[in-house]
Short mmCIF file of C-alpha atoms in Angstrom, two decimals:
data_model
loop_
_atom_site.label_atom_id
_atom_site.label_comp_id
_atom_site.label_asym_id
_atom_site.label_seq_id
_atom_site.Cartn_x
_atom_site.Cartn_y
_atom_site.Cartn_z
CA MET A 1 45.98 36.66 10.40
CA PRO A 2 46.03 36.07 6.63
CA THR A 3 43.98 38.47 4.52
CA PHE A 4 41.85 35.73 2.93
CA ALA A 5 40.65 34.68 6.40
CA MET A 6 39.26 38.14 7.04
CA ARG A 7 36.94 38.16 4.05
CA PRO A 8 34.18 35.94 5.52
CA ILE A 9 34.24 37.96 8.71
CA ARG A 10 33.97 41.25 6.83
CA PHE A 11 31.18 39.87 4.66
CA ALA A 12 29.27 38.63 7.69
CA GLY A 13 29.71 41.98 9.38
CA ARG A 14 28.42 43.87 6.36
CA LEU A 15 25.50 41.48 6.01
CA LEU A 16 24.61 41.97 9.68
CA LEU A 17 24.76 45.74 9.25
CA ALA A 18 22.51 45.52 6.18
CA LEU A 19 19.97 43.33 8.00
CA THR A 20 20.02 45.68 10.97
CA ALA A 21 19.40 48.62 8.66
CA VAL A 22 16.47 46.87 6.96
CA THR A 23 14.96 45.92 10.34
CA THR A 24 15.39 49.46 11.64
CA LEU A 25 13.67 50.89 8.58
CA ALA A 26 10.80 48.41 8.95
CA VAL A 27 10.35 49.52 12.57
CA VAL A 28 10.46 53.17 11.51
CA PHE A 29 7.81 52.38 8.90
CA LEU A 30 5.49 50.71 11.43
CA VAL A 31 5.93 53.58 13.87
CA SER A 32 5.10 55.99 11.05
CA ILE A 33 2.01 53.92 10.21
CA VAL A 34 0.84 54.34 13.80
CA LEU A 35 1.66 58.06 13.97
CA THR A 36 -0.16 58.77 10.68
CA ASP A 37 -2.98 56.25 11.42
CA GLY A 38 -2.17 54.60 8.10
CA ALA A 39 -2.97 57.70 6.06
CA GLY A 40 -3.21 57.21 2.32
CA SER A 41 -3.22 53.41 2.48
CA GLY A 42 0.13 53.60 4.29
CA LEU A 43 1.81 55.66 1.56
CA ALA A 44 2.38 58.62 3.89
CA ALA A 45 4.39 56.40 6.22
CA TRP A 46 6.15 54.68 3.33
CA LEU A 47 7.27 57.95 1.73
CA THR A 48 8.38 59.33 5.08
CA THR A 49 10.43 56.22 5.79
CA LEU A 50 11.89 56.19 2.29
CA GLY A 51 12.84 59.86 2.57
CA VAL A 52 14.54 59.45 5.96
CA ALA A 53 16.34 56.31 4.78
CA SER A 54 17.56 58.00 1.57
CA VAL A 55 18.97 60.97 3.49
CA ALA A 56 20.77 58.58 5.86
CA ALA A 57 22.15 56.58 2.92
CA LEU A 58 23.43 59.75 1.23
CA TRP A 59 25.16 60.78 4.43
CA ARG A 60 26.77 57.35 4.83
CA GLY A 61 27.95 57.33 1.21
CA HIS A 62 29.21 60.90 0.92
CA SER A 63 32.81 59.95 1.78
CA ARG A 64 32.87 57.02 -0.65
CA THR A 65 33.80 57.10 -4.29
CA GLY A 66 32.43 55.48 -7.41
CA ALA A 67 30.04 52.57 -7.12
CA ALA A 68 30.75 52.28 -3.37
CA ARG A 69 28.48 55.29 -2.85
CA LEU A 70 25.50 53.15 -3.86
CA VAL A 71 26.13 50.41 -1.28
CA PRO A 72 24.29 52.23 1.58
CA PHE A 73 21.21 52.38 -0.66
CA LEU A 74 20.89 48.58 -0.83
CA PRO A 75 19.11 48.26 2.55
CA VAL A 76 16.88 51.17 1.52
CA VAL A 77 15.80 49.38 -1.65
CA VAL A 78 15.16 46.11 0.22
CA ALA A 79 13.20 47.84 3.00
CA ALA A 80 11.21 49.87 0.46
CA ALA A 81 10.21 46.71 -1.40
CA LEU A 82 9.23 44.87 1.79
CA THR A 83 7.21 47.72 3.31
CA ALA A 84 5.51 48.55 0.01
CA SER A 85 3.59 45.27 0.38
CA VAL A 86 1.77 46.84 3.34
CA CYS A 87 0.51 49.64 1.10
CA ILE A 88 -0.85 47.55 -1.78
CA PRO A 89 -4.37 46.03 -1.52
CA THR A 90 -4.65 42.38 -2.56
CA VAL A 91 -8.45 42.16 -2.36
CA PRO A 92 -11.14 44.46 -3.82
CA THR A 93 -11.57 47.73 -1.94
CA THR A 94 -15.32 47.88 -2.57
CA ARG A 95 -17.55 45.55 -0.56
CA ARG A 96 -18.11 42.05 -1.92
CA TYR A 97 -21.28 40.71 -0.33
CA PRO A 98 -21.82 36.97 0.21
CA PRO A 99 -23.91 35.27 -2.48
CA ALA A 100 -27.54 34.44 -1.80
CA LEU A 101 -28.23 31.44 0.40
CA PRO A 102 -29.84 28.52 -1.43
CA PHE A 103 -32.31 27.66 1.36
CA VAL A 104 -33.81 31.03 2.34
CA ALA A 105 -34.62 34.24 0.51
CA THR A 106 -32.69 37.37 1.48
CA GLN A 107 -34.85 40.44 1.90
CA HIS A 108 -33.38 43.93 2.26
CA TRP A 109 -35.12 46.32 4.60
CA THR A 110 -34.38 50.00 5.10
CA LEU A 111 -34.95 50.85 8.76
CA ALA A 112 -36.03 54.19 10.15
CA THR A 113 -32.50 54.64 11.49
CA GLY A 114 -31.14 54.58 7.94
CA SER A 115 -29.60 51.12 8.31
CA GLN A 116 -30.19 48.78 5.37
CA VAL A 117 -30.22 45.24 6.70
CA ALA A 118 -30.48 41.75 5.25
CA VAL A 119 -33.52 39.93 6.63
CA TYR A 120 -34.34 36.22 6.71
CA HIS A 121 -37.78 34.80 7.43
CA TYR A 122 -38.53 31.24 8.46
CA PRO A 123 -42.32 30.86 8.68
CA PRO A 124 -43.80 28.03 10.73
CA ALA A 125 -43.48 24.72 8.91
CA GLU A 126 -47.03 23.80 9.94
CA PRO A 127 -49.31 26.86 9.83
CA GLY A 128 -51.76 25.15 12.18
CA THR A 129 -49.17 25.12 14.98
CA ARG A 130 -48.13 28.73 14.43
CA HIS A 131 -47.31 30.69 17.57
CA PRO A 132 -48.91 34.13 17.33
CA ILE A 133 -45.88 36.19 18.41
CA PRO A 134 -42.91 36.50 16.01
CA LEU A 135 -39.47 35.49 17.25
CA VAL A 136 -36.56 37.75 16.29
CA TYR A 137 -32.99 36.45 16.44
CA LEU A 138 -29.98 38.68 17.15
CA ASN A 139 -26.76 36.89 16.25
CA GLY A 140 -23.32 37.35 17.78
CA GLY A 141 -20.26 39.09 16.44
CA PRO A 142 -20.62 41.97 16.67
CA VAL A 143 -20.97 42.81 12.97
CA ARG A 144 -20.75 39.23 11.78
CA GLY A 145 -22.96 37.46 9.28
CA ILE A 146 -25.35 34.80 10.51
CA SER A 147 -23.61 31.44 10.20
CA VAL A 148 -25.10 28.43 8.42
CA LEU A 149 -25.05 26.64 11.78
CA ASP A 150 -27.32 29.36 13.24
CA HIS A 151 -29.59 29.24 10.19
CA ARG A 152 -30.11 25.51 10.81
CA PHE A 153 -31.11 26.23 14.39
CA LEU A 154 -33.59 28.88 13.27
CA GLN A 155 -35.08 26.33 10.86
CA LEU A 156 -35.52 23.95 13.80
CA LEU A 157 -37.47 26.60 15.72
CA ALA A 158 -39.62 27.24 12.64
CA ARG A 159 -40.39 23.51 12.42
CA GLN A 160 -41.71 23.77 15.96
CA GLY A 161 -44.23 26.40 14.95
CA TYR A 162 -42.35 29.65 15.45
CA ASP A 163 -42.46 32.51 13.01
CA VAL A 164 -38.76 33.32 12.98
CA TYR A 165 -37.13 36.48 11.70
CA ALA A 166 -33.43 37.25 11.73
CA TYR A 167 -31.47 40.18 10.41
CA GLU A 168 -27.79 40.73 9.99
CA GLN A 169 -26.86 43.86 11.86
CA ALA A 170 -25.61 46.81 9.84
CA GLY A 171 -22.22 46.08 8.31
CA GLY A 172 -22.51 42.31 8.76
CA GLY A 173 -23.25 39.66 6.16
CA ARG A 174 -25.41 41.02 3.35
CA SER A 175 -26.37 44.20 5.21
CA ASP A 176 -25.02 47.51 3.96
CA LEU A 177 -22.05 49.17 5.61
CA LEU A 178 -22.26 52.27 7.79
CA SER A 179 -19.66 54.97 8.14
CA MET A 180 -17.32 53.91 10.94
CA ASP A 181 -18.52 56.56 13.40
CA GLN A 182 -22.07 55.16 13.13
CA TYR A 183 -21.15 51.78 14.60
CA THR A 184 -22.18 52.09 18.24
CA ILE A 185 -23.99 49.89 20.71
CA SER A 186 -26.69 52.56 20.94
CA ARG A 187 -27.21 52.39 17.16
CA SER A 188 -27.56 48.60 17.41
CA VAL A 189 -30.33 49.03 20.01
CA ARG A 190 -32.08 51.65 17.87
CA ASP A 191 -31.87 49.30 14.89
CA LEU A 192 -33.60 46.57 16.91
CA ASP A 193 -36.37 49.00 17.82
CA ALA A 194 -36.67 50.13 14.21
CA PHE A 195 -36.80 46.51 13.06
CA THR A 196 -39.72 45.69 15.38
CA HIS A 197 -41.57 48.73 14.04
CA ARG A 198 -40.82 47.78 10.44
CA LEU A 199 -42.06 44.25 11.14
CA ASP A 200 -45.36 45.78 12.32
CA ARG A 201 -46.56 42.69 14.16
CA GLY A 202 -46.99 44.18 17.61
CA LYS A 203 -44.77 42.92 20.42
CA VAL A 204 -42.09 40.39 19.53
CA ASP A 205 -40.07 37.77 21.35
CA VAL A 206 -36.30 38.23 20.98
CA LEU A 207 -33.48 35.71 21.27
CA GLY A 208 -30.12 37.45 21.59
CA PHE A 209 -26.89 35.47 21.49
CA SER A 210 -23.44 36.69 22.60
CA SER A 211 -23.05 40.29 21.38
CA GLY A 212 -26.67 40.04 20.24
CA ALA A 213 -27.52 39.34 23.88
CA VAL A 214 -25.74 42.58 24.79
CA VAL A 215 -27.95 44.49 22.37
CA LEU A 216 -30.97 42.79 23.91
CA ALA A 217 -29.89 43.52 27.50
CA ARG A 218 -29.41 47.19 26.61
CA ALA A 219 -32.85 47.18 24.95
CA LEU A 220 -34.38 45.84 28.17
CA ALA A 221 -32.83 48.81 29.97
CA ASP A 222 -34.49 51.26 27.57
CA PRO A 223 -38.23 51.54 28.35
CA SER A 224 -39.12 52.92 24.92
CA VAL A 225 -37.53 49.91 23.20
CA ALA A 226 -38.59 47.33 25.79
CA ALA A 227 -42.22 48.40 25.33
CA HIS A 228 -42.22 46.46 22.04
CA LEU A 229 -40.72 43.27 23.48
CA HIS A 230 -42.96 40.46 24.68
CA ARG A 231 -40.32 38.08 26.07
CA ALA A 232 -36.54 38.18 25.96
CA ILE A 233 -33.94 35.39 26.00
CA VAL A 234 -30.46 36.59 26.88
CA ALA A 235 -28.08 33.81 25.81
CA GLU A 236 -24.38 33.91 26.73
CA PRO A 237 -24.06 37.71 26.89
CA GLY A 238 -20.88 39.71 26.57
CA PRO A 239 -20.29 42.78 28.75
CA MET A 240 -23.23 45.16 28.56
CA ASP A 241 -21.46 48.39 29.57
CA GLY A 242 -18.14 49.90 30.57
CA SER A 243 -18.18 48.85 34.20
CA THR A 244 -19.09 45.26 33.31
CA SER A 245 -16.39 45.08 30.62
CA ARG A 246 -13.75 45.89 33.22
CA ILE A 247 -14.62 42.90 35.38
CA ALA A 248 -11.79 40.36 35.45
CA GLY A 249 -13.88 37.40 36.51
CA HIS A 250 -14.15 33.67 36.02
CA GLN A 251 -14.97 31.65 32.93
CA GLY A 252 -16.80 28.34 32.70
CA ARG A 253 -15.44 24.81 32.53
CA PRO A 254 -12.45 24.34 30.21
CA SER A 255 -13.09 25.07 26.56
CA ALA A 256 -11.39 23.57 23.50
CA ARG A 257 -9.31 26.72 22.88
CA ASP A 258 -5.88 25.13 23.48
CA LEU A 259 -6.88 21.57 22.59
CA ALA A 260 -8.46 21.71 19.16
CA PRO A 261 -6.40 21.22 15.99
CA GLY A 262 -5.25 24.45 14.38
CA THR A 263 -7.63 26.12 11.98
CA THR A 264 -7.06 25.53 8.29
CA GLY A 265 -7.71 27.62 5.23
CA PRO A 266 -6.41 30.93 3.89
CA ARG A 267 -5.72 33.71 6.36
CA SER A 268 -5.53 37.38 5.57
CA THR A 269 -3.07 37.76 8.45
CA GLN A 270 -0.53 35.78 6.43
CA LEU A 271 -0.26 38.84 4.16
CA PRO A 272 1.82 41.79 5.39
CA ARG A 273 -0.85 44.41 4.70
CA TYR A 274 -3.60 42.75 6.70
CA ALA A 275 -1.32 41.33 9.39
CA ALA A 276 -0.17 44.89 10.08
CA ALA A 277 -3.63 46.45 9.87
CA PHE A 278 -5.56 43.94 11.96
CA GLY A 279 -2.71 43.43 14.42
CA LEU A 280 -2.22 47.14 15.09
CA MET A 281 -5.98 47.70 15.32
CA ARG A 282 -6.34 44.93 17.87
CA LEU A 283 -3.51 46.43 19.91
CA GLY A 284 -5.29 49.78 19.82
CA LEU A 285 -2.44 51.39 17.87
CA LEU A 286 -4.63 52.05 14.82
CA THR A 287 -8.18 53.35 14.98
CA PRO A 288 -11.01 51.28 13.45
CA ASP A 289 -11.32 54.12 10.92
CA THR A 290 -7.65 53.85 9.97
CA GLY A 291 -6.53 55.13 6.60
CA LEU A 292 -4.42 52.00 6.08
CA ILE A 293 -7.30 49.82 4.91
CA GLY A 294 -10.89 50.77 4.31
CA GLN A 295 -13.77 49.02 6.04
CA ALA A 296 -14.89 47.25 2.86
CA GLU A 297 -11.39 46.01 2.07
CA GLY A 298 -10.96 44.69 5.60
CA ASP A 299 -14.29 42.86 5.40
CA ASN A 300 -13.33 41.31 2.06
CA ALA A 301 -9.94 40.19 3.36
CA PHE A 302 -10.93 38.68 6.71
CA THR A 303 -11.53 34.91 6.69
CA ALA A 304 -12.88 32.35 9.13
CA ALA A 305 -9.34 31.06 9.70
CA ASP A 306 -8.38 34.54 10.94
CA LEU A 307 -10.55 33.91 13.99
CA GLY A 308 -7.96 31.36 15.09
CA SER A 309 -8.72 29.79 18.46
CA ASP A 310 -11.80 31.99 19.01
CA THR A 311 -13.96 29.35 17.32
CA ALA A 312 -12.56 26.53 19.46
CA SER A 313 -13.20 28.58 22.61
CA ALA A 314 -16.94 28.28 21.91
CA TYR A 315 -16.86 24.50 22.48
CA CYS A 316 -16.22 22.23 25.45
CA ALA A 317 -12.81 20.63 25.86
CA ARG A 318 -14.42 17.21 25.28
CA ASP A 319 -15.46 18.38 21.79
CA ALA A 320 -12.00 19.61 20.77
CA HIS A 321 -11.58 17.02 18.03
CA ARG A 322 -15.08 17.22 16.60
CA ILE A 323 -15.79 20.93 16.35
CA PRO A 324 -18.30 21.36 13.52
CA THR A 325 -17.81 23.64 10.56
CA GLU A 326 -19.89 26.64 11.58
CA ASP A 327 -20.07 28.31 8.20
CA THR A 328 -19.14 28.10 4.55
CA ALA A 329 -16.35 30.18 3.08
CA GLN A 330 -18.88 31.82 0.75
CA ASN A 331 -21.27 32.81 3.56
CA PHE A 332 -18.70 33.83 6.19
CA SER A 333 -18.60 37.57 6.82
CA PHE A 334 -17.00 39.53 9.63
CA SER A 335 -16.07 43.20 9.93
CA PRO A 336 -13.08 43.43 12.30
CA ALA A 337 -12.91 47.23 12.31
CA ALA A 338 -16.64 47.78 12.89
CA SER A 339 -16.64 45.06 15.55
CA LEU A 340 -13.81 46.78 17.44
CA ARG A 341 -15.60 50.10 17.11
CA ILE A 342 -18.80 48.76 18.69
CA GLN A 343 -16.84 47.05 21.46
CA GLN A 344 -15.13 50.36 22.19
CA THR A 345 -18.48 52.11 22.55
CA VAL A 346 -19.58 49.42 25.01
CA GLN A 347 -16.40 49.91 27.03
CA ASP A 348 -16.88 53.68 27.01
CA SER A 349 -20.56 53.58 28.01
CA PRO A 350 -21.84 54.33 31.53
CA SER A 351 -23.42 51.64 33.67
CA SER A 352 -26.77 50.30 32.46
CA VAL A 353 -27.63 48.88 35.87
CA PRO A 354 -29.89 51.73 37.12
CA GLN A 355 -32.05 51.47 33.99
CA LEU A 356 -32.01 47.65 33.92
CA ARG A 357 -33.35 47.53 37.47
CA ARG A 358 -36.58 49.04 36.17
CA SER A 359 -37.06 46.39 33.46
CA LYS A 360 -40.47 44.73 33.30
CA THR A 361 -40.08 42.52 30.20
CA PRO A 362 -40.20 38.80 31.17
CA ALA A 363 -36.76 37.43 30.47
CA MET A 364 -34.67 34.27 30.65
CA LEU A 365 -30.90 33.95 30.94
CA MET A 366 -28.98 31.08 29.32
CA ILE A 367 -25.45 30.19 30.52
CA ALA A 368 -23.24 27.46 29.02
CA GLU A 369 -21.21 25.05 31.13
CA CYS A 370 -18.00 25.55 29.12
CA SER A 371 -18.59 29.22 28.42
CA SER A 372 -15.61 31.28 27.36
CA GLN A 373 -17.47 34.37 28.57
CA VAL A 374 -16.68 35.91 31.94
CA ARG A 375 -19.34 34.63 34.33
CA GLN A 376 -19.97 38.07 35.81
CA TRP A 377 -21.11 39.36 32.42
CA ALA A 378 -24.17 37.12 32.79
CA THR A 379 -24.60 37.31 36.56
CA THR A 380 -24.54 41.13 36.50
CA ILE A 381 -27.65 41.00 34.31
CA LEU A 382 -29.22 38.33 36.53
CA ALA A 383 -28.56 40.35 39.69
CA ASN A 384 -29.99 43.59 38.33
CA ASP A 385 -32.89 42.64 36.05
CA PRO A 386 -35.88 41.94 38.29
CA ALA A 387 -37.89 40.60 35.35
CA ILE A 388 -35.62 37.58 34.75
CA GLN A 389 -37.92 34.68 35.54
CA ARG A 390 -35.52 31.79 35.11
CA THR A 391 -31.90 30.93 34.40
CA GLN A 392 -30.97 27.84 32.44
CA TYR A 393 -27.46 26.50 32.97
CA MET A 394 -26.78 24.39 29.89
CA PRO A 395 -24.60 21.34 30.65
CA GLY A 396 -22.27 19.83 28.07
CA VAL A 397 -22.06 22.82 25.76
CA GLY A 398 -19.77 25.79 25.23
CA HIS A 399 -20.51 29.36 24.25
CA HIS A 400 -22.11 28.27 20.95
CA MET A 401 -24.88 26.28 22.60
CA TRP A 402 -26.78 25.22 19.47
CA ASN A 403 -23.93 23.64 17.56
CA GLY A 404 -25.37 20.60 15.79
CA LEU A 405 -23.50 18.10 17.99
CA ASP A 406 -25.43 15.25 19.62
CA ASP A 407 -28.81 16.57 20.81
CA ASN A 408 -27.56 20.06 21.68
CA ASN A 409 -29.86 21.84 19.24
CA ASP A 410 -32.91 20.01 20.56
CA ARG A 411 -31.97 20.75 24.17
CA ALA A 412 -31.45 24.44 23.45
CA ALA A 413 -34.74 24.58 21.55
CA ALA A 414 -36.57 22.89 24.46
CA VAL A 415 -35.26 25.51 26.90
CA ILE A 416 -36.20 28.38 24.58
CA THR A 417 -39.65 27.17 23.58
CA SER A 418 -40.71 26.24 27.11
CA PHE A 419 -39.98 29.78 28.25
CA LEU A 420 -41.71 31.40 25.29
CA GLN A 421 -44.81 29.30 25.95
CA GLY A 422 -44.73 29.84 29.71
CA LYS A 423 -44.28 26.12 30.36
CA PRO A 424 -42.16 24.53 33.11
CA ALA A 425 -38.44 24.69 32.45
CA PRO A 426 -36.71 21.46 31.34
CA LEU A 427 -33.74 22.33 33.57
CA PRO A 428 -33.48 23.61 37.15
CA ASN A 429 -33.64 27.36 37.65
CA HIS A 430 -29.92 27.79 38.29
CA PRO A 431 -28.28 29.96 39.32
CA THR A 432 -30.91 32.06 41.06
CA ARG A 433 -30.00 35.53 42.28
CA ASP A 434 -29.31 34.16 45.74
CA GLU A 435 -27.02 31.50 44.27
CA ILE A 436 -24.78 33.95 42.38
CA PRO A 437 -21.99 34.07 45.03
CA ALA A 438 -21.83 30.26 45.25
CA PHE A 439 -22.01 29.97 41.45
CA LEU A 440 -19.02 32.26 41.04
CA ARG A 441 -17.08 30.45 43.76
CA ASP A 442 -17.61 27.20 41.91
CA HIS A 443 -15.76 28.70 38.94
CA GLU A 444 -12.75 30.08 40.76
#
């Protein structure tokens, strides 16, 4: 074969070897990130990889002469440049809090637990129709700011005469951060108790949604906390303890998860640093307290678009092409590391069922037709809380039941207010405890 015909083959072979070397070094770097838990913003892994790669390049080049000795270092330089992007922050590393909302004042309360939380108060629009017992809202997340969509719903309840208070749980929204080891489900329950004491209005009604409903369910299982609760509304709860979190059950009617258009807007996961950090944390390969990125930096970097299909999963399939904008970019706040940390403490916690069976606080359970939550997360609470007086199965809505579409907010408000006032329910009491087996069969 002529010599000139060999050149492209040799070049392709060398290029393939170089690409293989770069890929191998990138894998070594990621493994080092995991083994060092991202120590020093990833620099420990980067220096280790660079050192190993340099030694290998020296060994490969020792038999070469002149400039040829430098050729093995080319993949090292390329890999070093690529992996260095994982070690360099592209957002501020101190917490940037969302700006003040234009329609409600933000108060900052220091609770007896040490948590400093952002508080929002919506007094009754008509003082003459004021209901005497305050209503406290616990939003979902966990460790997520209260969305504008939720604020609108709280305003609706205030227009109906309720004295509404909401606070963003520690680390979320405008509330101050905690050290990572302080984020636990037990701390969240203690914060609720401390908030009711700080409010100093006697017993309160509480509406807990999603992970906020988990906090509320755990509060109902704690007699010292439940003693300060007048009525409780557990809406679309997540798993309340370790045994419940391990249930592989059934979800509701189809959601819009795989039907809605893709989310738009900037994503932190399009950047190597945050794609590596959040991806490895979600896989459990990095701890929430990883040295790769700090909590504040992660909060600053994470965007609504990073939630991906999670937002669509909160809506019915029929609403796939009209999912509302839940929040503004300026108000959106989510702490992925703290959220994972709290979820881990739920998964590691013993069963709450024995304590919940002694609950005496009047309660209502709300379940959405197109819920993305495992049905048994809700029915476990229903089966074991003897004080649940009614269940309201909400037709035509997904996990985010008050979503501004059609009359969904009004229907959710009617269900909530009728229970708080002890009036007949607008919907059938379904499922009852006896109906749980049939209810779960219907969702197989």
